[in-house]
Coordinates of C-alpha atoms and ligand atoms in Angstrom, one line a residue:
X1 CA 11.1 11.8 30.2
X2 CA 10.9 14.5 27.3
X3 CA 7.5 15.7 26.5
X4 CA 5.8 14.3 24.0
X5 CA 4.8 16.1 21.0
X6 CA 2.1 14.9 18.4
X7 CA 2.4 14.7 14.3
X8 CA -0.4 15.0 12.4
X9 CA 0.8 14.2 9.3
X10 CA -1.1 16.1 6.2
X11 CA 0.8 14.6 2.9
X12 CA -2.2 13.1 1.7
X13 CA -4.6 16.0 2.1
X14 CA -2.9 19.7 2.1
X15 CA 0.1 18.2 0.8
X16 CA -1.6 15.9 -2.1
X17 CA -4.0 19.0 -2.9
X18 CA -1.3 20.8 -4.3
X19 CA 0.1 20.5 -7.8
X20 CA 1.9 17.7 -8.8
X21 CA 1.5 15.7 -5.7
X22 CA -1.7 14.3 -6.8
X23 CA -2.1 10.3 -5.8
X24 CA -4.7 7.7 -6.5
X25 CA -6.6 5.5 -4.2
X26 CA -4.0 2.6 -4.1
X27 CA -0.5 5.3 -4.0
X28 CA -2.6 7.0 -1.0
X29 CA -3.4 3.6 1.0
X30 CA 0.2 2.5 0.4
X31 CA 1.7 5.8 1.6
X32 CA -0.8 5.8 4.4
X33 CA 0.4 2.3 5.6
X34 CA 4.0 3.7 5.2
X35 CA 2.9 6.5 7.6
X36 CA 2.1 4.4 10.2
X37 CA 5.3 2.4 9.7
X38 CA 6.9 5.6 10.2
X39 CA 4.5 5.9 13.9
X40 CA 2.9 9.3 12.9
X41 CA -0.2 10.0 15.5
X42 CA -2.7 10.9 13.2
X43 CA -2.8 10.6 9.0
X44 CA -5.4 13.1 7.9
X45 CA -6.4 11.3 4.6
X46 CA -8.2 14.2 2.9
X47 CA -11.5 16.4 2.4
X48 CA -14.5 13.8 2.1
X49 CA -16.8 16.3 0.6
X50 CA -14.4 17.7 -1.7
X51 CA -14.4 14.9 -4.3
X52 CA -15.6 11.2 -4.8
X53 CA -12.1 10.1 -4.9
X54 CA -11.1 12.1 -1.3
X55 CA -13.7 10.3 0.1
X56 CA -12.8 6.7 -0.8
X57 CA -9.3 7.6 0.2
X58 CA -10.4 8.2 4.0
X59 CA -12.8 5.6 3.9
X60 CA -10.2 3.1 2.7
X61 CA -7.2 4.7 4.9
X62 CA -9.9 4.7 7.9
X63 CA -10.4 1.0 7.4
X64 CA -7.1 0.0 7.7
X65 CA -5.1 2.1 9.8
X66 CA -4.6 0.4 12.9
X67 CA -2.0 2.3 14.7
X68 CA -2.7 6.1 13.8
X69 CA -5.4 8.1 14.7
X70 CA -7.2 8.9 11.0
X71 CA -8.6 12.4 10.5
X72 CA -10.8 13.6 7.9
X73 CA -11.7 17.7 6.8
X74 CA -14.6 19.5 6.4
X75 CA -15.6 22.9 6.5
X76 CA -17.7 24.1 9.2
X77 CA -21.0 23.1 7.6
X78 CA -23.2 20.1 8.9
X79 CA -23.2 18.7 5.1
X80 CA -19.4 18.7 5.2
X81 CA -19.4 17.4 8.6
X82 CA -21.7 14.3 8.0
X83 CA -19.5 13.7 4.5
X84 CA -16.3 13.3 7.0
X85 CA -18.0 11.3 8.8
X86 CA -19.6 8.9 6.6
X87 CA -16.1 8.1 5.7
X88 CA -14.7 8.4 8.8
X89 CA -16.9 6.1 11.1
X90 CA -14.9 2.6 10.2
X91 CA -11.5 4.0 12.0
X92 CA -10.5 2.4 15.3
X93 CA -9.8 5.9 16.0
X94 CA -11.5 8.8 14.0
X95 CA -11.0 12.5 13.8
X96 CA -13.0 15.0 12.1
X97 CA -11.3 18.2 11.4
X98 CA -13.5 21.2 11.0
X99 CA -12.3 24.7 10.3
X100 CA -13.7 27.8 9.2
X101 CA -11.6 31.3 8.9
X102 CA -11.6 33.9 11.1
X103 CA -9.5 36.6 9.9
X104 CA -11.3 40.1 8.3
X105 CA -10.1 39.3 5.1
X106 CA -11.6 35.9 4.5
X107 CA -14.8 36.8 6.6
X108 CA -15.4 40.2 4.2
X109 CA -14.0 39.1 0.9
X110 CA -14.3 34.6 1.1
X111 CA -17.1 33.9 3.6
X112 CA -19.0 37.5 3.4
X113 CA -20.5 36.6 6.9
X114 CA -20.0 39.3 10.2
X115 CA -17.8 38.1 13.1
X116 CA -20.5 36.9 14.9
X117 CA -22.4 34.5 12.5
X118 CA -18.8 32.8 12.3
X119 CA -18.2 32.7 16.0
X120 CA -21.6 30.8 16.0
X121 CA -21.3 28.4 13.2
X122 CA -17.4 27.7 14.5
X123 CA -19.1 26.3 18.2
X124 CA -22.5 25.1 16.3
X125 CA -20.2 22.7 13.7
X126 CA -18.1 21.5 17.1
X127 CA -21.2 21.1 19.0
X128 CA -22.5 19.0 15.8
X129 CA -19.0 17.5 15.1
X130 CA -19.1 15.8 18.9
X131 CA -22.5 14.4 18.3
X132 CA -20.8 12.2 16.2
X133 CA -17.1 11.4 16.7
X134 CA -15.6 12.0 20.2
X135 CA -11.9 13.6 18.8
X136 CA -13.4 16.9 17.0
X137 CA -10.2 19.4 16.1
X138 CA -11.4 22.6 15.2
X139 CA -9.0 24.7 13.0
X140 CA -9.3 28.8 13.1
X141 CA -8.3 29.6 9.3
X142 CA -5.9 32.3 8.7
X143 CA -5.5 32.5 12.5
X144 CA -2.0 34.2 12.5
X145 CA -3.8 37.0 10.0
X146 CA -7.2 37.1 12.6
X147 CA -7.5 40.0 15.2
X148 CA -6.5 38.5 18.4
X149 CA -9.2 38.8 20.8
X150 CA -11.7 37.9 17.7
X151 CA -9.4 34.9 17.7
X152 CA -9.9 34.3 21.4
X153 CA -13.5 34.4 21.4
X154 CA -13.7 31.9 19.0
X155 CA -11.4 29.5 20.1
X156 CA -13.0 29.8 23.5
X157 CA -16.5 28.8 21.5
X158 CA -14.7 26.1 20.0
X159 CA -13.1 24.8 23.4
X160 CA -16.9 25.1 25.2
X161 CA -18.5 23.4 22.7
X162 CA -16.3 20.3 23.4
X163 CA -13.0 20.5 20.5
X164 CA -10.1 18.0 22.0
X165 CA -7.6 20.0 19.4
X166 CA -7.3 23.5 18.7
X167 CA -5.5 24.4 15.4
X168 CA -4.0 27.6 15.0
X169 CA -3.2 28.1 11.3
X170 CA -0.3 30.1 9.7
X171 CA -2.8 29.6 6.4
X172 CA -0.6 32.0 4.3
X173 CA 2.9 31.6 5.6
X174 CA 3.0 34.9 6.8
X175 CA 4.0 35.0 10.7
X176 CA 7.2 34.9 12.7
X177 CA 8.7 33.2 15.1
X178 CA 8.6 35.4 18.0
X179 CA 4.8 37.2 16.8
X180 CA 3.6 32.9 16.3
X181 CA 5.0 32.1 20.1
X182 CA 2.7 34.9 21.5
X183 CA -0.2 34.2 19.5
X184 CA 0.2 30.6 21.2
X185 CA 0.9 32.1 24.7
X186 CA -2.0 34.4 25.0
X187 CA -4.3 31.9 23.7
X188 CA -3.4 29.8 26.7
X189 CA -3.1 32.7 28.9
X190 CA -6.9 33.7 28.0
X191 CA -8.6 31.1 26.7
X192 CA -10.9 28.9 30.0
X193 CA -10.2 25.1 29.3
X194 CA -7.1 25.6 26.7
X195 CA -5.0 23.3 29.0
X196 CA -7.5 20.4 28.5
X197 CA -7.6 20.6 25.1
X198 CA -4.1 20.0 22.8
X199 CA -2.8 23.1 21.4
X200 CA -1.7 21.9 17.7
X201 CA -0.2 23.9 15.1
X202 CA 0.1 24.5 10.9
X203 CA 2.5 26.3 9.5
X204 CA 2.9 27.3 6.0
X205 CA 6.4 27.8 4.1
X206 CA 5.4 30.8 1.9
X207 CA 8.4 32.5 3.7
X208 CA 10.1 29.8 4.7
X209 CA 9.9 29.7 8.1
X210 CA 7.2 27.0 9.0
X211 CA 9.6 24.7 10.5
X212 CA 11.3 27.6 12.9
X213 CA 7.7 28.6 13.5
X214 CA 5.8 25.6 14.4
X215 CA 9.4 25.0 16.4
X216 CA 8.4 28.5 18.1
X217 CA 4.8 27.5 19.1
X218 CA 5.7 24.1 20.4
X219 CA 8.4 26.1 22.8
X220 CA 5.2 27.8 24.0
X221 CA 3.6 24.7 24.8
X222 CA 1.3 23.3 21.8
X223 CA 1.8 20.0 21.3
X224 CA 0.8 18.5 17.5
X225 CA 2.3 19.5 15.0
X226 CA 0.7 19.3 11.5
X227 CA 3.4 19.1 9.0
X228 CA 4.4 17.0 5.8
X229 CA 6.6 14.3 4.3
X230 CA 9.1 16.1 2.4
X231 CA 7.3 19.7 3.6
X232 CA 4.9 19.4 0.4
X233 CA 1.8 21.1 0.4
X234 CA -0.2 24.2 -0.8
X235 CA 2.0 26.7 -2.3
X236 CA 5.5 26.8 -0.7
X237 CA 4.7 23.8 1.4
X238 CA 4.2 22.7 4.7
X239 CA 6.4 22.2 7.8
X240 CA 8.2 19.5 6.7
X241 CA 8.2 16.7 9.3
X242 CA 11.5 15.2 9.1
X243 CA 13.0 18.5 10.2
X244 CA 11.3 19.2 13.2
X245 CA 11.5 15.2 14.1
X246 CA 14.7 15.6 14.1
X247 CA 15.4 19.0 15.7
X248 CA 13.8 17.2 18.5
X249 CA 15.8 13.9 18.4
X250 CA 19.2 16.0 18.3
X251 CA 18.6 18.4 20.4
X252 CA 17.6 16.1 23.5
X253 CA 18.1 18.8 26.1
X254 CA 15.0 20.3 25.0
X255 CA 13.1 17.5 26.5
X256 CA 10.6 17.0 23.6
X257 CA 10.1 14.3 21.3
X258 CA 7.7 12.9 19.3
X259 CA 6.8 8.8 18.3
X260 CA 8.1 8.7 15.2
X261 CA 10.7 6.3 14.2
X262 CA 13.3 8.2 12.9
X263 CA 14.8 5.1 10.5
X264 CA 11.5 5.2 8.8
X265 CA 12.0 8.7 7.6
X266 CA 14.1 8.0 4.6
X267 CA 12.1 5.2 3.2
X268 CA 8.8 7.2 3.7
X269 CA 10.7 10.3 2.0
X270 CA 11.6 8.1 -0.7
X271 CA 8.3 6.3 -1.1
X272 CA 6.9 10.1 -1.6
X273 CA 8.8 10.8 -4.3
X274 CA 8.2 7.3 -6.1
X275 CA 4.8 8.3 -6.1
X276 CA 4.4 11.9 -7.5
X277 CA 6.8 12.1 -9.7
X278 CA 8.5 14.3 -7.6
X279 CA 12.0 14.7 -5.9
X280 CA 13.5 16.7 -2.9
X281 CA 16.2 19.2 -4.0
X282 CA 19.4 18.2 -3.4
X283 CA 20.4 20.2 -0.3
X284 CA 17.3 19.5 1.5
X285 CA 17.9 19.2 4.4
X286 CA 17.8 15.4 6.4
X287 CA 16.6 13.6 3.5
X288 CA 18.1 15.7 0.4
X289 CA 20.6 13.7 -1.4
X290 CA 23.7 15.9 -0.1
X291 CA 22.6 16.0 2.8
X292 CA 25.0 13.6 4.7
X293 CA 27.2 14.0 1.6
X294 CA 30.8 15.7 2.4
X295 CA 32.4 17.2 -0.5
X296 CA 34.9 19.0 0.8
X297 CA 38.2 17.5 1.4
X298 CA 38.9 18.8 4.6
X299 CA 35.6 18.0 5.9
X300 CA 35.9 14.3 4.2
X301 CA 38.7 14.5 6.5
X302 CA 37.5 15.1 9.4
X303 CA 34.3 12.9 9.3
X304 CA 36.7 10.0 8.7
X305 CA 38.9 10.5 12.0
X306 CA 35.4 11.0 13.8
X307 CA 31.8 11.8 12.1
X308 CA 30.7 13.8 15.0
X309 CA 33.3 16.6 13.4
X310 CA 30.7 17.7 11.2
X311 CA 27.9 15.1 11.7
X312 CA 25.4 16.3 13.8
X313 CA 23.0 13.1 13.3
X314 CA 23.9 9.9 11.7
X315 CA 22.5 9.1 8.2
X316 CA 21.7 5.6 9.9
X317 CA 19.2 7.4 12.4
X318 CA 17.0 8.4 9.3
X319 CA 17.7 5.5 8.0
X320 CA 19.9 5.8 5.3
X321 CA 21.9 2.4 4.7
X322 CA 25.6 3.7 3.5
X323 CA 26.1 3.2 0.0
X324 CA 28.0 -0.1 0.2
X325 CA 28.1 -2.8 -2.4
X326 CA 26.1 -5.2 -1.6
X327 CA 25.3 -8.1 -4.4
X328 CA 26.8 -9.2 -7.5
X329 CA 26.3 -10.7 -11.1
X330 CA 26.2 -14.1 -9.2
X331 CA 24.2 -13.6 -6.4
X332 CA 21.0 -16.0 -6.6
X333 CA 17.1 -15.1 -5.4
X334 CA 17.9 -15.9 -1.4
X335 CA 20.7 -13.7 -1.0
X336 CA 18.8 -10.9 -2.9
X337 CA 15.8 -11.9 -1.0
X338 CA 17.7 -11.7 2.6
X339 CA 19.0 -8.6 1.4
X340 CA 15.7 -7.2 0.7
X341 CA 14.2 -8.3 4.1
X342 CA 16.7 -6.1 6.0
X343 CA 16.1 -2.8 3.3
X344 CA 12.8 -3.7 5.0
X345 CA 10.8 -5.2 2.0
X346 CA 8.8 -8.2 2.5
X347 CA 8.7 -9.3 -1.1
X348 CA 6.0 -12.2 -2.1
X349 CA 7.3 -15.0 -4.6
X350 CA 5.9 -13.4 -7.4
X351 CA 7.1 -9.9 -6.7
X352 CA 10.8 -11.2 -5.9
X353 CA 11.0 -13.1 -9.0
X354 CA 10.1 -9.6 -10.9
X355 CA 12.4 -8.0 -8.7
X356 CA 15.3 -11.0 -9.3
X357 CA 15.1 -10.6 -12.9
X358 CA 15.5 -6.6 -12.9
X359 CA 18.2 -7.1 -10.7
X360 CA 19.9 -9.9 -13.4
X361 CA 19.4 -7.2 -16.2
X362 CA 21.5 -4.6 -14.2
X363 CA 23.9 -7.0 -12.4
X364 CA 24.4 -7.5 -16.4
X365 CA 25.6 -4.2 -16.9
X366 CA 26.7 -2.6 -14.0
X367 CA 29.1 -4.1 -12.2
X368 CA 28.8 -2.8 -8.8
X369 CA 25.3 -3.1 -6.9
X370 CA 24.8 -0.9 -4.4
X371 CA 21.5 -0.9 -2.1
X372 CA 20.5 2.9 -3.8
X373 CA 19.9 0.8 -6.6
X374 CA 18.2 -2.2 -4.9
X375 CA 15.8 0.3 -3.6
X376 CA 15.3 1.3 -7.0
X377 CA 14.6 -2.0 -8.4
X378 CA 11.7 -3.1 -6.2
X379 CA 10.2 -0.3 -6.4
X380 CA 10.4 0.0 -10.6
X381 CA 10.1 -4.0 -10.4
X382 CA 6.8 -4.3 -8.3
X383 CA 4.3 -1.6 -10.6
X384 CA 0.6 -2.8 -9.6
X385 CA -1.1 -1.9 -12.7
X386 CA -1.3 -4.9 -15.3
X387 CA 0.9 -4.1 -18.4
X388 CA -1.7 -4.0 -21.4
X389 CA 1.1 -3.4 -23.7
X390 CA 5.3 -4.9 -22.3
X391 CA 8.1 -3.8 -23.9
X392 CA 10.6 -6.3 -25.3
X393 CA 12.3 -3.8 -27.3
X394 CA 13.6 -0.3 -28.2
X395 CA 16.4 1.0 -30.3
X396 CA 16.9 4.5 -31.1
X397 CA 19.4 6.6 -32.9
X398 CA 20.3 10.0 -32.6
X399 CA 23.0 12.3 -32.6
X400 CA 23.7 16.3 -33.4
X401 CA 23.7 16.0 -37.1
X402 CA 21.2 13.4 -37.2
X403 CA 17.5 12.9 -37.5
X404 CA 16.2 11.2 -34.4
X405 CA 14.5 7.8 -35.0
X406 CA 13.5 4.9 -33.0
X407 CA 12.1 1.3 -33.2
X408 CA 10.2 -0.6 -30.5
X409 CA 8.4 -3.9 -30.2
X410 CA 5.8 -4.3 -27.4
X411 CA 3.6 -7.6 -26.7
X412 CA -0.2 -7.3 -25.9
X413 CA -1.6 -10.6 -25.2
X414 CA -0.2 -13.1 -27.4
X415 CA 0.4 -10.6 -29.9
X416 CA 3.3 -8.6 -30.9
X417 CA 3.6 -5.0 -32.8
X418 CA 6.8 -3.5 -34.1
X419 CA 7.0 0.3 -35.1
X420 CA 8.8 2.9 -35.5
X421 CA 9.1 7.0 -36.2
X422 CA 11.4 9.8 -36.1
X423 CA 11.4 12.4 -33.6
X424 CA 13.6 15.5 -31.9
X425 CA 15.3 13.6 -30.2
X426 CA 15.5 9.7 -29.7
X427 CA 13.0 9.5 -26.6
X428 CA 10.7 11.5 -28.7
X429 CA 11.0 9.1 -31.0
X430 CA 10.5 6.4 -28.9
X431 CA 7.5 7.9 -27.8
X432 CA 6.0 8.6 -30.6
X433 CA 6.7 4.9 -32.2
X434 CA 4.5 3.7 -29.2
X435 CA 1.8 5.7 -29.7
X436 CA 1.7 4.6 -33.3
X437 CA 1.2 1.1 -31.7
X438 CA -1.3 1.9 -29.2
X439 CA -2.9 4.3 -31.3
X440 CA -3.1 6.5 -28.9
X441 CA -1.5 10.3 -28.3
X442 CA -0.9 11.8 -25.0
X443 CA 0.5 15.3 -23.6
X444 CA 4.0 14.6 -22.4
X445 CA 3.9 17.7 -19.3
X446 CA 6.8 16.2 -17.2
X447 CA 10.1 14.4 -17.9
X448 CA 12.9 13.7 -15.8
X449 CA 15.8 11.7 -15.1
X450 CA 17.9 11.1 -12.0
X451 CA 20.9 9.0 -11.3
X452 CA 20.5 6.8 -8.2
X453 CA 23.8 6.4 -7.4
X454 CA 27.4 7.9 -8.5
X455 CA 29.4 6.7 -11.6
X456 CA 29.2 6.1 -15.5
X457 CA 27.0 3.0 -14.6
X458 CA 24.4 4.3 -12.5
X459 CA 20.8 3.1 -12.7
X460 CA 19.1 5.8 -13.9
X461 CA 15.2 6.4 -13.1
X462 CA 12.9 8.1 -15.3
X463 CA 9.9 9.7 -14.5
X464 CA 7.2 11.3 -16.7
X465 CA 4.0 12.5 -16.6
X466 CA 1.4 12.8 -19.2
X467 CA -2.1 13.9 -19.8
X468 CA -4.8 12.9 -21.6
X469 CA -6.7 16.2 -21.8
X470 CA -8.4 15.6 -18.5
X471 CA -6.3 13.7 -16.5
X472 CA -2.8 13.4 -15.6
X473 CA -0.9 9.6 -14.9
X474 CA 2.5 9.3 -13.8
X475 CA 4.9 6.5 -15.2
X476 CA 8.3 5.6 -14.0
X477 CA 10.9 3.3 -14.7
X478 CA 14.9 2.6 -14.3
X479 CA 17.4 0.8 -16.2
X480 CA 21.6 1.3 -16.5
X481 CA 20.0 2.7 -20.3
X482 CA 18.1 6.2 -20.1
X483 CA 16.7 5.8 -23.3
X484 CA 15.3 2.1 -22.0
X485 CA 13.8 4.0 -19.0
X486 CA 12.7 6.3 -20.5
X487 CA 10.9 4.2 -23.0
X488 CA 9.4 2.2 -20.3
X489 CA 8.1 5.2 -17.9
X490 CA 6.6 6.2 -20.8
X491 CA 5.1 2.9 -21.1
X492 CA 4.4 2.6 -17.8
X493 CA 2.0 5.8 -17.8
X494 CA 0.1 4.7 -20.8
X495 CA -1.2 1.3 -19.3
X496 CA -2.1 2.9 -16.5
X497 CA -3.6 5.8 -18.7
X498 CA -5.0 2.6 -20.2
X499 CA -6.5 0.6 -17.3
X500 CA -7.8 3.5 -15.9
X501 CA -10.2 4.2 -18.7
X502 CA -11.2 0.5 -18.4
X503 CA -12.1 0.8 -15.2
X504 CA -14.2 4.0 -15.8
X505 CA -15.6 2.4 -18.1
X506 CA -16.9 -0.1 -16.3
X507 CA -17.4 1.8 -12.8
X508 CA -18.6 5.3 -13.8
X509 CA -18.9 6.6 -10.3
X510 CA -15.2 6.3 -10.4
X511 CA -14.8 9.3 -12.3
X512 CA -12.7 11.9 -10.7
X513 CA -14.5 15.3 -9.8
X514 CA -13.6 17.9 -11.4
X515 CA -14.8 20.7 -8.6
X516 CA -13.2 20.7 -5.5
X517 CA -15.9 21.6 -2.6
X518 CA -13.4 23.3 -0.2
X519 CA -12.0 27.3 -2.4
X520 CA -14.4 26.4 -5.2
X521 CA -10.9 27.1 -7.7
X522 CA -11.4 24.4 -10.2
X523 CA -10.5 21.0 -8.8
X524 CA -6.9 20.2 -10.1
X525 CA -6.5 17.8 -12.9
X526 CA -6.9 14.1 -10.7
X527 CA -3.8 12.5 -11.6
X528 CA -3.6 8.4 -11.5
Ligands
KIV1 O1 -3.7 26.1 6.0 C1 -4.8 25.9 6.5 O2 -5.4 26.9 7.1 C2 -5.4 24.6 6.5 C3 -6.6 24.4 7.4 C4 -7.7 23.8 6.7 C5 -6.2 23.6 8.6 O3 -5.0 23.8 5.8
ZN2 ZN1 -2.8 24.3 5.3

């Protein structure tokens, strides 16, 4: 039997604190439930204390996870400690995660406290931690960057005052391989008790190494692994867990493993990306788009007489369906439905009828369905937040030589509103002939557009992101017809720009904080 090796997956708080990846209540429950789909250990949800909206995200996340362990951060303080908590207390199995740094730098320039009023308020927040919950992890800050037998001392404090985990942070991507394994192996060479407690590791990307590190530290026996979806996090990133899940699962005769389910991996990776905005670069590797793709002929070659010629792992064991055709213009709501139920979606009547007559537009145009672009529709077909304004149409024109206008109709209520305006370009124009509907003007700060499968006909999926001074929404949309997408993304980030403000409105302790607790850098712009 292989060893088993933990995840502690941290997408939703070091890799949703950086920017971009910012994700609202609902996006965060939803990823978390996808987490636990995927069989991750432990989901750490975020930093209570750090804003109103971390904390109702591990509160909510704690009262629903059933499978995963659910682990909240706080800095070693008792105020940030009883915060975590407060939100913590409802999960069948809680965590609170305290750290606090112990490297020179961050104890003379960050903290401004000696070495020993840390290595007491490390074992006094444990000590408090375990008065409370009985999983405490305890995380040394900067550790790979901390004078070793400092680091020793207070990991030892840590361990006596009853921590189950010991975290040894690569804060600022700076270590090795070979310099990470023997920080590992002399803390369990001179540490009393390390064996009782689980040796866990987080690695940062700044040089990218993080995944060949934390690969290095689990060699020397720690076993969790804090790490990513997609490797997103502060600055260069996290591990990214899809790499190391699967440097296990294909490397058997190393005799570790972990409890993910591997065919999980793409659909979680995917799910990411729906949500921010954001998508993997092409060559990433196990869940960038080339990267079971073979270009070359000789390798296309090869992989057809037998895959293992330059397949290592199967696209099917990350879950990657092959890109066959799978419905047409004729197919009704059960066979879409039954095809649905084995992507994995359980779609409610409502939702498949939304879904059914998206897929009818597309089947329109495109002639070839492939399930790329199923995955596509549910997810553009089953947007939670209630369209204040729906489009029913756009036109544009546009062209070199010519100036950029566009028309659109939208319905609000029972009422409908035609405009339209010139622009550079013809989804500038669109844009701008729906604000003049609305009346309202946002920033545009992201646009983008990706084809979801290959060919003229693709679906194409638009995503933007816009601001309204304070806070940032995401919208996103697909159609055979960019300027139709991009239209609605647009759209679809103004009604939830708009039901947001509704909602403050009526809730005002719903606001976002603005000030992060945790570096005391101005909390990022919350983005919904
Ligand atoms: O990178 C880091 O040191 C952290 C700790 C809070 C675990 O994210
Ligand atoms: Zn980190």
């Amino acid at each position: 039997m292989p060893d088993l090796v933990r995840i502690f997956d941290t997408t939703l708080r070091d890799g949703e604190q950086s920017p971009g990846f910012s994700l609202n209540l609902d996006e965060k429950v939803k990823m978390a439930e996808q987490l636990e789909q995927l069989g991750v250990d432990i989901i750490e949800a975020g930093f209570p204390i750090a804003s109103e909206g971390d904390f109702q995200a591990v509160r909510e996340v704690s009262r629903q996870a059933r499978k995963s362990a659910v682990a909240g951060l706080a800095r070693a303080t008792r105020g940030d400690i009883d915060r975590a908590w407060e939100a913590l207390k409802h999960a069948k199995h809680p965590i609170i995660h305290t750290f606090i740094a112990t490297s020179d730098i961050h104890l003379q320039f960050k903290l401004r406290r000696s070495r020993e009023q840390i290595l007491e308020e490390a074992a006094e927040a444990v000590r408090y931690a375990r008065t409370l919950c009985d999983e405490v992890e305890f995380s040394a800050e900067d550790a790979t960057r901390s004078d070793v037998d400092y680091l020793v001392q207070v990991v030892q404090a840590a361990v006596d005052a009853g921590a189950s985990t010991i975290n040894i942070p690569d804060t600022v991507g700076y270590t090795i391989p070979d310099e990470y394994a023997a920080l590992i192996r002399a803390l369990r060479e001179r540490v009393r008790g390390i064996d009782k407690v689980v040796l866990s590791v987080h690695c940062h990307n700044d040089l990218g190494l993080a995944v060949a590190n934390s690969f290095a530290a689990v060699r020397e026996g720690a076993r969790q692994i804090e790490c990513t979806i997609n490797g997103i996090g502060e600055r260069a990133g996290n591990a990214s867990m899809e790499e190391l899940v699967m440097v296990f699962r294909t490397r058997p005769t190393l005799n570790l493993d972990t409890r993910i389910r591997s065919e999980e991996i793409y659909r979680t990776s995917r799910l990411l990306c729906n949500l921010t905005g954001t998508f993997v670069q092409p060559n990433k590797a196990i869940v960038g788009r080339n990267a079971f793709a073979h270009e070359a002929g000789i390798h296309q070659d090869g992989v057809l007489k037998n895959p293992l010629t330059y397949e290592i792992m199967t696209p099917q064991s990350i879950g990657l369906k092959e890109n066959t055709l799978v419905l047409g213009k004729h197919s009704g709501r059960h066979a879409l439905d039954s095809k649905f139920k084995e992507l994995g979606y359980s779609l409610n009547k409502e939702d498949l009828e939304k879904a059914y007559l998206l897929f009818c537009k597309v089947a329109d145009r495109k002639k070839q369905i492939y399930e790329e672009d199923l995955i596509t529709i549910v997810q553009d077909g089953l947007q939670e937040i209630p369209e204040t304004y729906h489009m029913l149409l756009v036109q544009s024109t546009g062209g070199n030589q010519a100036v950029s206008s566009a028309s659109v109709r939208l319905r609000k209520g029972s009422e409908e509103f035609t405009d339209s305006a010139v622009g550079d370009g013809p989804v500038d124009a669109c844009y701008k002939a729906i604000d003049r509907i609305t009346g309202r003007t946002y920033r545009l700060l992201d646009y983008s557009v990706r084809s979801t499968t290959k060919g003229k006909d693709s679906i194409g999926e638009v995503f933007v992101r816009i601001s309204t001074g304070k806070i940032e929404y995401i919208g996103r949309a697909a159609s055979t017809d960019i300027i139709d997408a991009s239209a609605r993304a647009y759209l679809n980030a103004v009604n939830k720009a708009i039901y947001h403000q509704q909602r403050l409105a009526l809730q005002p302790e719903d606001r976002p904080a603005r000030q992060r607790g945790g570096s005391g850098r101005p909390r990022r712009q919350a983005t919904v």
